[in-house]
Short mmCIF file of C-alpha atoms in Angstrom, two decimals:
data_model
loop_
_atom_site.label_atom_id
_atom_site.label_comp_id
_atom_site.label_asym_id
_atom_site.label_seq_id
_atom_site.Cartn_x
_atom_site.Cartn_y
_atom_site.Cartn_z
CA UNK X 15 4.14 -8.89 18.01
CA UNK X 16 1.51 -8.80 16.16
CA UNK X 17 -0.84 -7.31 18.83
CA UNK X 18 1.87 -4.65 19.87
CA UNK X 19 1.67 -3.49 16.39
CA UNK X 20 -1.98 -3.11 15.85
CA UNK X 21 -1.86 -1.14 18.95
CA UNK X 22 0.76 0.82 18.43
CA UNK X 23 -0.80 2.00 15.08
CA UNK X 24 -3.80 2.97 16.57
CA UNK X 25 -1.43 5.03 19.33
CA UNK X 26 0.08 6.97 16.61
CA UNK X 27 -3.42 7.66 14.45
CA UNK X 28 -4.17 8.86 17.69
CA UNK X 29 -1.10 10.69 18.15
CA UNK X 30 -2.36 12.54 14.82
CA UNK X 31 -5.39 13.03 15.00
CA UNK X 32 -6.69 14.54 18.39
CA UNK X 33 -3.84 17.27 18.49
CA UNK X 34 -5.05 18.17 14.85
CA UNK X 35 -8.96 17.51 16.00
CA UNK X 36 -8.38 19.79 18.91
CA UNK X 37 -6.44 22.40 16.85
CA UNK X 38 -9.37 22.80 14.87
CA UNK X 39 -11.93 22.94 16.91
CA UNK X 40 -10.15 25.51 19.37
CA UNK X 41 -7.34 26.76 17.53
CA UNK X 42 -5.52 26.94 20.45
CA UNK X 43 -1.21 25.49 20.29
CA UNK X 44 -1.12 24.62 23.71
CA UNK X 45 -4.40 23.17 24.19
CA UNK X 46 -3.61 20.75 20.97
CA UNK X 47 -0.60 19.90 23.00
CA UNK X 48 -2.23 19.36 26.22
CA UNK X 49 -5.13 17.35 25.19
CA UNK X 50 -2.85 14.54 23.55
CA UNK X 51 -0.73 14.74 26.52
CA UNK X 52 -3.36 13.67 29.30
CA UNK X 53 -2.83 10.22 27.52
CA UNK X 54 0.60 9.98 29.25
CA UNK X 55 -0.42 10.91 32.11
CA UNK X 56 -2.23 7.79 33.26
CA UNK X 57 1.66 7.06 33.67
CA UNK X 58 1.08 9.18 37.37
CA UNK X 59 -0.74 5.87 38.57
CA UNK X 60 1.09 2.89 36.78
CA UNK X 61 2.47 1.36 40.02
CA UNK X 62 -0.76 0.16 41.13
CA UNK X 63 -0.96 -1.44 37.30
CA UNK X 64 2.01 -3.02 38.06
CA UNK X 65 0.65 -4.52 40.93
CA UNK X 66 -2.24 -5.84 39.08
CA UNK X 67 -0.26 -7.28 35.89
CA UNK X 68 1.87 -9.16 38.88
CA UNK X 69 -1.16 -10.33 40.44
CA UNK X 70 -3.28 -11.90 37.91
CA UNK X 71 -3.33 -13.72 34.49
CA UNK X 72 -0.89 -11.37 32.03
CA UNK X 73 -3.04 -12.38 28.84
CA UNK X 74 -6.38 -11.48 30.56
CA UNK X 75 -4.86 -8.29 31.61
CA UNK X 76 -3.35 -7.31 28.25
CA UNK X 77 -6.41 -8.17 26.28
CA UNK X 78 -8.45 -6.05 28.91
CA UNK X 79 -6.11 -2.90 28.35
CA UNK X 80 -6.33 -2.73 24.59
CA UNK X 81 -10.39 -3.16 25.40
CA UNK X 82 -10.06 -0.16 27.59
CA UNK X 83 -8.34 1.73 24.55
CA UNK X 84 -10.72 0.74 22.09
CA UNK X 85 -13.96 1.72 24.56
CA UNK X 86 -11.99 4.94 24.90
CA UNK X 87 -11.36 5.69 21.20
CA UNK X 88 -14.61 5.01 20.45
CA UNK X 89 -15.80 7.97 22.63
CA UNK X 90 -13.14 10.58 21.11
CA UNK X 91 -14.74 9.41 17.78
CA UNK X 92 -18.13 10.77 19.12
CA UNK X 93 -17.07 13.43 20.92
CA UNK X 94 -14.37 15.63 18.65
CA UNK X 95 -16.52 18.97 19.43
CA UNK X 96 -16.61 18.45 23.29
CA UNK X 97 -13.01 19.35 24.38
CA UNK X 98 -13.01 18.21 27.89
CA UNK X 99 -14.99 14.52 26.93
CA UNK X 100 -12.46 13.98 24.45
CA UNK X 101 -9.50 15.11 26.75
CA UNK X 102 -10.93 12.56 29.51
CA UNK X 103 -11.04 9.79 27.59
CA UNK X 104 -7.97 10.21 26.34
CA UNK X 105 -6.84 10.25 29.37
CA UNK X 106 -8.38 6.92 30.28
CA UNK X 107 -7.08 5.52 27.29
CA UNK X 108 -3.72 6.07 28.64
CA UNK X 109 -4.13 3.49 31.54
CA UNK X 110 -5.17 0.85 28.64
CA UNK X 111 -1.87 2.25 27.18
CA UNK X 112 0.77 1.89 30.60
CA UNK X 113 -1.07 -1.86 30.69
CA UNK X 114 -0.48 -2.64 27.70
CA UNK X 115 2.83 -1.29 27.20
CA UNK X 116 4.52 -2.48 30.65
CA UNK X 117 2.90 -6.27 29.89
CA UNK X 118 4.02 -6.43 26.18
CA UNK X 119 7.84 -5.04 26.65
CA UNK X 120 8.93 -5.71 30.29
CA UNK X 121 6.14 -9.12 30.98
CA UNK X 122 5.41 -11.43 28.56
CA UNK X 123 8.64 -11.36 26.26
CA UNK X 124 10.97 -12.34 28.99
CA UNK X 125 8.01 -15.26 29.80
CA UNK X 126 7.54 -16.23 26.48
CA UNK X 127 11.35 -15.89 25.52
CA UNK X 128 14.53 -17.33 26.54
CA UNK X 129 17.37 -14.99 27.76
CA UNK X 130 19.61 -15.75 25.37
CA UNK X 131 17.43 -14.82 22.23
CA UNK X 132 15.93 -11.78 23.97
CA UNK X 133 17.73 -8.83 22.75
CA UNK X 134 17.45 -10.14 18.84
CA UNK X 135 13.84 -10.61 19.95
CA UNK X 136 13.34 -7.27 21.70
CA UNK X 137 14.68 -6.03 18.83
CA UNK X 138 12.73 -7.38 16.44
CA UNK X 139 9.83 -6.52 18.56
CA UNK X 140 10.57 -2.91 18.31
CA UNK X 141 11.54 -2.92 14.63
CA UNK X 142 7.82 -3.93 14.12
CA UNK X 143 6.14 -1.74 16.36
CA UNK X 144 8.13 1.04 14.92
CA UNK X 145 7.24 0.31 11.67
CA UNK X 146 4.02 0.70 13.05
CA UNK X 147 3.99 3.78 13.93
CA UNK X 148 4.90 5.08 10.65
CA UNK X 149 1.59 3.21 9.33
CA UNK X 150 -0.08 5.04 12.55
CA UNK X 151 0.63 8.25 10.66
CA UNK X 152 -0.21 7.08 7.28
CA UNK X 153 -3.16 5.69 8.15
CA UNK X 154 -4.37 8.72 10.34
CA UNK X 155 -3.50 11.39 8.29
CA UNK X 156 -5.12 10.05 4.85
CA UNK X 157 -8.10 9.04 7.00
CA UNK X 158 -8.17 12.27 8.42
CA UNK X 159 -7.20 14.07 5.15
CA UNK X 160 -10.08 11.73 2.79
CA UNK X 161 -13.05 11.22 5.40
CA UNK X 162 -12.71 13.40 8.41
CA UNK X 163 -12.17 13.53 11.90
CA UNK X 164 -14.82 10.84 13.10
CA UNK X 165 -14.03 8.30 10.57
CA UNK X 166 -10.46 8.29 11.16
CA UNK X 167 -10.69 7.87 15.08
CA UNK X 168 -13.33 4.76 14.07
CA UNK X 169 -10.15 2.97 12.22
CA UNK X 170 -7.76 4.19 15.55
CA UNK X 171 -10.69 2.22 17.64
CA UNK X 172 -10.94 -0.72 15.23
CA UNK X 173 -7.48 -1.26 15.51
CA UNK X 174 -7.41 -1.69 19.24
CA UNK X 175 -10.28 -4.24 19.27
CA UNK X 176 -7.86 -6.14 16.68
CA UNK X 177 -5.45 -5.68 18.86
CA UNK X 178 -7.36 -7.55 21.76
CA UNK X 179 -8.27 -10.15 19.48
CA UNK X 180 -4.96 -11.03 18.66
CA UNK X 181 -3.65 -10.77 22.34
CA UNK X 182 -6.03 -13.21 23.24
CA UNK X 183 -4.46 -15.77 21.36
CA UNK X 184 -1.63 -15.61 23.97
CA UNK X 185 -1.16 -18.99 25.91
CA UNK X 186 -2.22 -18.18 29.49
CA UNK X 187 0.21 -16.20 31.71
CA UNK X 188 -0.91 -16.35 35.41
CA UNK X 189 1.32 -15.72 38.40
CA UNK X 190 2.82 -18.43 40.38
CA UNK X 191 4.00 -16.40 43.19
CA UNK X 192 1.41 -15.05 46.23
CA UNK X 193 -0.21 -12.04 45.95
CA UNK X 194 1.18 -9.33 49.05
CA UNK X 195 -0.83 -6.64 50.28
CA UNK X 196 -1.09 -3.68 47.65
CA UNK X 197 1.24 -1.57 49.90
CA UNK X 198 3.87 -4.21 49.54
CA UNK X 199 3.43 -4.61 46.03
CA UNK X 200 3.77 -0.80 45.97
CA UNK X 201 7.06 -0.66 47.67
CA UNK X 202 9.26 -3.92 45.69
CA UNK X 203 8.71 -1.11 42.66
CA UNK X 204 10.33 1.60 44.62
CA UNK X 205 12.85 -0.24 46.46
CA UNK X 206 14.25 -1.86 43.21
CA UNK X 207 14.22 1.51 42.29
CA UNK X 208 16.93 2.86 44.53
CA UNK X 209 19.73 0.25 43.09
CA UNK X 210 22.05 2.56 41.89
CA UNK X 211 22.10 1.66 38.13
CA UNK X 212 17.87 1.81 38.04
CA UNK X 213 18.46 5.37 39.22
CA UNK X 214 20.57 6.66 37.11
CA UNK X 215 18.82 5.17 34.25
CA UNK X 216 15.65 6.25 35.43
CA UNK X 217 17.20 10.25 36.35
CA UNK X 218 18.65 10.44 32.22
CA UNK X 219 15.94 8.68 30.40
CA UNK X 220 13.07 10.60 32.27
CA UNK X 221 15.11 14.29 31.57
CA UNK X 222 15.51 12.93 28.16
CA UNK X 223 11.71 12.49 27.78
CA UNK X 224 10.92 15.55 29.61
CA UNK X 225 12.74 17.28 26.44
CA UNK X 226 11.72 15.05 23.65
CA UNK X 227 9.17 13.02 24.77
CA UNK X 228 6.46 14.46 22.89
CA UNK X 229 8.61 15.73 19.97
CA UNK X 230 6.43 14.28 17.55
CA UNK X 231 3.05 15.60 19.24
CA UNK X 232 4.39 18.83 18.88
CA UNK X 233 5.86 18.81 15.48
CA UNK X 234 2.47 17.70 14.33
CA UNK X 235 0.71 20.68 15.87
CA UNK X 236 3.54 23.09 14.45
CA UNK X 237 2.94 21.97 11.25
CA UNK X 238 -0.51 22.00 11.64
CA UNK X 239 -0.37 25.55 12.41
CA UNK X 240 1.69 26.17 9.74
CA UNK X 241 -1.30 25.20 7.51
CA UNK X 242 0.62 22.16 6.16
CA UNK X 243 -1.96 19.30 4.70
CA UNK X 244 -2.24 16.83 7.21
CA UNK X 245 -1.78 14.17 4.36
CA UNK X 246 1.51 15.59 4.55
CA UNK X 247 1.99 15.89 7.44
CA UNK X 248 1.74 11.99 8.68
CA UNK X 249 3.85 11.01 4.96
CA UNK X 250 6.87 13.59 5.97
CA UNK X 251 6.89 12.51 9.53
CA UNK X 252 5.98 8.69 8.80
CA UNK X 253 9.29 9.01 6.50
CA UNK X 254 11.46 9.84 9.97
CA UNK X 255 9.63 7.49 12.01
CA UNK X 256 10.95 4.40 8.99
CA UNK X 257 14.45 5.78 9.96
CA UNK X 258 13.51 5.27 13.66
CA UNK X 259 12.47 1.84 12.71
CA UNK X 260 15.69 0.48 11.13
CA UNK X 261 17.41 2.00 14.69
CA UNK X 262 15.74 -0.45 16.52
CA UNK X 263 15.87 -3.63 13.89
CA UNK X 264 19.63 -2.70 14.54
CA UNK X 265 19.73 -2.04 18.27
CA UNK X 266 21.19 -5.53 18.96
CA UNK X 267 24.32 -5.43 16.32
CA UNK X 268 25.72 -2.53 18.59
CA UNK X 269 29.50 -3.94 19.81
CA UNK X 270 28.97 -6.63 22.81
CA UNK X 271 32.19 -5.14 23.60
CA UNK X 272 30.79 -2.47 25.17
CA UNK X 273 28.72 -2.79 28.19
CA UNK X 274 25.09 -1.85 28.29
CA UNK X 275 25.98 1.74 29.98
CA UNK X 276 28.44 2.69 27.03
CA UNK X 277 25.90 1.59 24.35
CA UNK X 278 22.64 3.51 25.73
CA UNK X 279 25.34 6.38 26.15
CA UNK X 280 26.45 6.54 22.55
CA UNK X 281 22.86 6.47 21.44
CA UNK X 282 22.40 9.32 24.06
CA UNK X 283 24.85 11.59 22.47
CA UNK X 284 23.57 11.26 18.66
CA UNK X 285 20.44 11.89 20.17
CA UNK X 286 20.87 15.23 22.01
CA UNK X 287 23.19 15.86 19.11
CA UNK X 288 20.33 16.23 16.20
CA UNK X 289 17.75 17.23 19.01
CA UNK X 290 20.06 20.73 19.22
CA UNK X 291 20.39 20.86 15.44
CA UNK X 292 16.77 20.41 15.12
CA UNK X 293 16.05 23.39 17.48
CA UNK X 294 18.20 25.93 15.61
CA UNK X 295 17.02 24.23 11.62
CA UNK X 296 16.10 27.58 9.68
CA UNK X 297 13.47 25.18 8.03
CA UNK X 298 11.32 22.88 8.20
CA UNK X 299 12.66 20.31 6.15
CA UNK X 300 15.97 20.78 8.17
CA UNK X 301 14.12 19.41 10.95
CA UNK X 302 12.54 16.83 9.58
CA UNK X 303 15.65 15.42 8.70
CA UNK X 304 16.74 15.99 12.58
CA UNK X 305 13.79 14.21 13.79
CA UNK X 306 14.42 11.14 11.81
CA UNK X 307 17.97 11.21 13.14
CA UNK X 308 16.26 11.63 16.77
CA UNK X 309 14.37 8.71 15.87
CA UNK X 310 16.94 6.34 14.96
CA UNK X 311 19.20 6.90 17.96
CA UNK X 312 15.62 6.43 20.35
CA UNK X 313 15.54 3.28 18.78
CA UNK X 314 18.59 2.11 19.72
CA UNK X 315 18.64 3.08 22.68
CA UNK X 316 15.51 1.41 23.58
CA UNK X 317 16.93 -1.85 22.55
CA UNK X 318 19.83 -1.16 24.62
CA UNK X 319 17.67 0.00 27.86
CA UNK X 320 15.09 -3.03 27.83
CA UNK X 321 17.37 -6.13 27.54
CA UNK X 322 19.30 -4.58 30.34
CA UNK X 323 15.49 -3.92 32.51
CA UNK X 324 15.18 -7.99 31.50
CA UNK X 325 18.76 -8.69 32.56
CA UNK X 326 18.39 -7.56 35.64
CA UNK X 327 14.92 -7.53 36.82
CA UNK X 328 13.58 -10.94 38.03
CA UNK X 329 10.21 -11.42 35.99
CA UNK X 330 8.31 -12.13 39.29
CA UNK X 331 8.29 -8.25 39.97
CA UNK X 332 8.88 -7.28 36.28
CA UNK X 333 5.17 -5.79 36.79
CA UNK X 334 6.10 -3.81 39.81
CA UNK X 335 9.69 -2.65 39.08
CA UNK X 336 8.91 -2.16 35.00
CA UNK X 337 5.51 0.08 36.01
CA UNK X 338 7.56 2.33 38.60
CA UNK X 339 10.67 2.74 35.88
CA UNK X 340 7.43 3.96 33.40
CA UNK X 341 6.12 5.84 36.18
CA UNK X 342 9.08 8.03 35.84
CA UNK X 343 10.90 7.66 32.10
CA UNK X 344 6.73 7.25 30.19
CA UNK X 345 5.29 9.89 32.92
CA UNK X 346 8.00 12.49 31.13
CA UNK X 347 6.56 12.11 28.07
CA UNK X 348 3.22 14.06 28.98
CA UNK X 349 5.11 16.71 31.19
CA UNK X 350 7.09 17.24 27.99
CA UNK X 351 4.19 18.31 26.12
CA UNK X 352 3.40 20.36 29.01
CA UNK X 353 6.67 22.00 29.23
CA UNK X 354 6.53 22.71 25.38
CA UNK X 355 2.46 24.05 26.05
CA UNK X 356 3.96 26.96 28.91
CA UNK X 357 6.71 28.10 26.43
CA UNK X 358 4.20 28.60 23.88
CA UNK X 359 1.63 30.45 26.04
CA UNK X 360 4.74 32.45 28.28
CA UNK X 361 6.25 33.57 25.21
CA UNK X 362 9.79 32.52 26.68
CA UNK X 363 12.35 31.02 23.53
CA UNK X 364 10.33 27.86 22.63
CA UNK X 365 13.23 25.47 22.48
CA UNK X 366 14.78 26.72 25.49
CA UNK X 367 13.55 24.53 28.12
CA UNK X 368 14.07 21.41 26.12
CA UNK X 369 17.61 22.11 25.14
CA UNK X 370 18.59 22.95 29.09
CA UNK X 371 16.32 19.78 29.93
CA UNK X 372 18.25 16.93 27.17
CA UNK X 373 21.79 19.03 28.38
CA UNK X 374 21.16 17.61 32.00
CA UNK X 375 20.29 14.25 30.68
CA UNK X 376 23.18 13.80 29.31
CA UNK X 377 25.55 15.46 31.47
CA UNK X 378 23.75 12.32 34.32
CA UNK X 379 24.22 9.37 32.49
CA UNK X 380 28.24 10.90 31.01
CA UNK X 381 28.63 10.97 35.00
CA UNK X 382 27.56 7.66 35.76
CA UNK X 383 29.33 5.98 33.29
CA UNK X 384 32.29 7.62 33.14
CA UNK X 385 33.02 8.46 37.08
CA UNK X 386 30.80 6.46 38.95
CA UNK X 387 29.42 3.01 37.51
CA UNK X 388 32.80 2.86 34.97
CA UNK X 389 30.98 1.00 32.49
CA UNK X 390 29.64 -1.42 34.59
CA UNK X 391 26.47 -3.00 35.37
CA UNK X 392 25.78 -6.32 32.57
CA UNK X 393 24.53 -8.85 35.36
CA UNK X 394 21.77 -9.69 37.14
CA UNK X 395 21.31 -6.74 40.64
CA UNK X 396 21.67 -7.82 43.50
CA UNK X 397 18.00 -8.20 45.45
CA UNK X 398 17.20 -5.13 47.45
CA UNK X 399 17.45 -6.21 51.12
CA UNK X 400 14.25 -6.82 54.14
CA UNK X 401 11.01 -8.11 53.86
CA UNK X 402 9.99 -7.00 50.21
CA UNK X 403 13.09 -8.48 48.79
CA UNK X 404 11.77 -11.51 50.41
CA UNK X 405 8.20 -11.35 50.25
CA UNK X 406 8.66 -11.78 46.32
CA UNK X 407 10.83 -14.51 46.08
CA UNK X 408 11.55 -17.15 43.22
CA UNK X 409 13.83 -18.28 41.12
CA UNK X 410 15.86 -15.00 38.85
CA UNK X 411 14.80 -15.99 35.09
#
């Protein structure tokens, strides 16, 4: 936990800091948008991380990720007048990022905890690393508001080398079962990926992200270009981001009653619901409010959406499965900020494509549940069939 959170606090200075870093240097919306966004797109390539998380010791690879991060931010730091260094290593800070992220969530809490006490300890997980990203904010916008755009990427890097430190104090993680050739490792993710309830969850959580992915990103710049302080910015949006944290710390009290496909379905609907209001807010307070409402039904869901990855993914191919889920529901995120960049520079309604894009989400998973999987899906899936399902045997955890 505590690693998670001193890396998810350097994410979100991060998050901050190069759209506003970029905004100022070029002055250019979209290109704010798009430079922040390359970080998501390492997600494009995180099936071969899976493979390597599944193939060799998960605390050496998680302490080498957030090294990657904090080589990385180290280089925006000295490079926040060269556009297209800053916008690569951003970029290759994102693969630190997928490692990092698929290890932390979908790896080494169902290793290090029992099944029973994962979904209070998922949740507690995501509690903290929300709250983190409200001190991402905080921290990145007074840095950036008090000292300037160099020293405030030096705290984001600072923070990942903590990060490391802490992850290496770990207990050693390596992998019982044989490594397969790279191809097979390639295809367990994608055949997992074809059970039925995967899909689904993978088709409305990756169209959700595709229209709110990188809502905050863009608020940021919007704001930004509104001339708003960025002091003020990071303390307004850190606010919505607190509300986003108590949705999580409360993810696991939703009813047991329900099964996992009704809960992440509620939390679905409040989110599209204040995602549309936020779109049409005559203000920007209005949206604010919207955002934190976004927030707070994200978190839930989340909490909903992992325990039921841990349920029902053995933890042999966690690594595999978890990186070609991310692949698709994380790899939105930066196409959202893309899709949000070519309604800027179009001119076309700059909410449209979002609203059509979170209306499909939901209209999927309101299928699934209610016509096709009738609110079903709480055990363990069944192993996909042939050689890969047998390849990567072991006992389910």
């Amino acid at each position: 936990m505590g690693s998670s959170v001193l890396a998810k606090l350097a994410d979100y200075g991060l998050l901050l800091v190069v759209p506003l870093a970029v905004l100022q240097n070029t002055g250019s919306v979209a290109w704010s948008i798009v430079a922040i966004s390359l970080r998501g797109v390492a997600y494009a390539v995180s099936p071969l991380i899976g493979a390597l998380i599944d193939r060799y010791d998960r605390r050496t690879l998680y302490v080498a990720a957030m090294m990657l991060q904090f080589g990385c931010a180290a280089v925006v730091s000295l490079s926040t007048h060269n556009t297209v260094v800053l916008s690569l290593a951003v970029f290759l800070s994102g693969l630190g990022g997928v490692a990092s992220s698929i290890s932390g969530q979908f790896v080494l809490v169902p290793a290090l905890v029992a099944k029973e006490n994962r979904p209070e300890a998922v949740s507690k997980l995501a509690f903290a690393v929300d709250l983190a990203k409200l001190a991402g904010f905080l921290v990145g916008g007074v840095s950036l508001g008090g000292a300037g755009q160099k020293f405030a990427l030096g705290v984001v890097a600072a923070c990942y080398l903590l990060a490391a430190a802490v992850g290496y104090l770990l207990p050693r993680l390596p992998v019982e079962a044989e490594p397969q050739t790279l191809i097979a490792d390639l295809l367990v993710g994608f055949t997992w990926l074809k059970q039925r309830d995967l899909a689904f969850l993978v088709g409305t959580m990756a169209l959700s992200n595709l229209a709110i992915g990188s809502l905050a990103s863009v608020l940021v710049t919007l704001f930004g270009d509104r001339d708003v302080d960025p002091t003020v910015i990071s303390v307004v949006l850190a606010g919505s981001l607190l509300v986003g944290a108590l949705g999580s710390r409360l993810g696991y009290r939703l009813p047991r009653r329900w099964s996992a496909p009704i809960r992440i379905l509620v939390c679905q609907l409040l989110l599209g619901a204040a995602f549309f209001v936020l779109t049409g807010a005559p203000s920007v307070w209005l949206q604010v409010l919207c955002f934190g409402v976004v927030e707070f039904a994200a978190g839930l869901s989340n909490v909903a959406s992992i325990t039921f990855r841990q349920d029902v993914i053995p933890s042999e191919v966690a690594g595999r499965v978890n990186s070609v889920i991310r692949m698709f529901i994380a790899g939105a995120i930066p196409l959202s900020g893309m899709v949000y960049a070519a309604s800027e520079a179009l001119h076309v309604p700059f909410w449209a494509p979002a609203i059509v894009l979170e209306a499909l989400s939901l209209l999927v998973w309101s299928v699934f549940v209610l016509v096709i999987g009738r609110g079903a899906a709480t055990g363990q899936l069944p192993r996909p069939a042939g050689r890969v399902g047998r390849a990567n045997g072991g006992s389910s955890s």
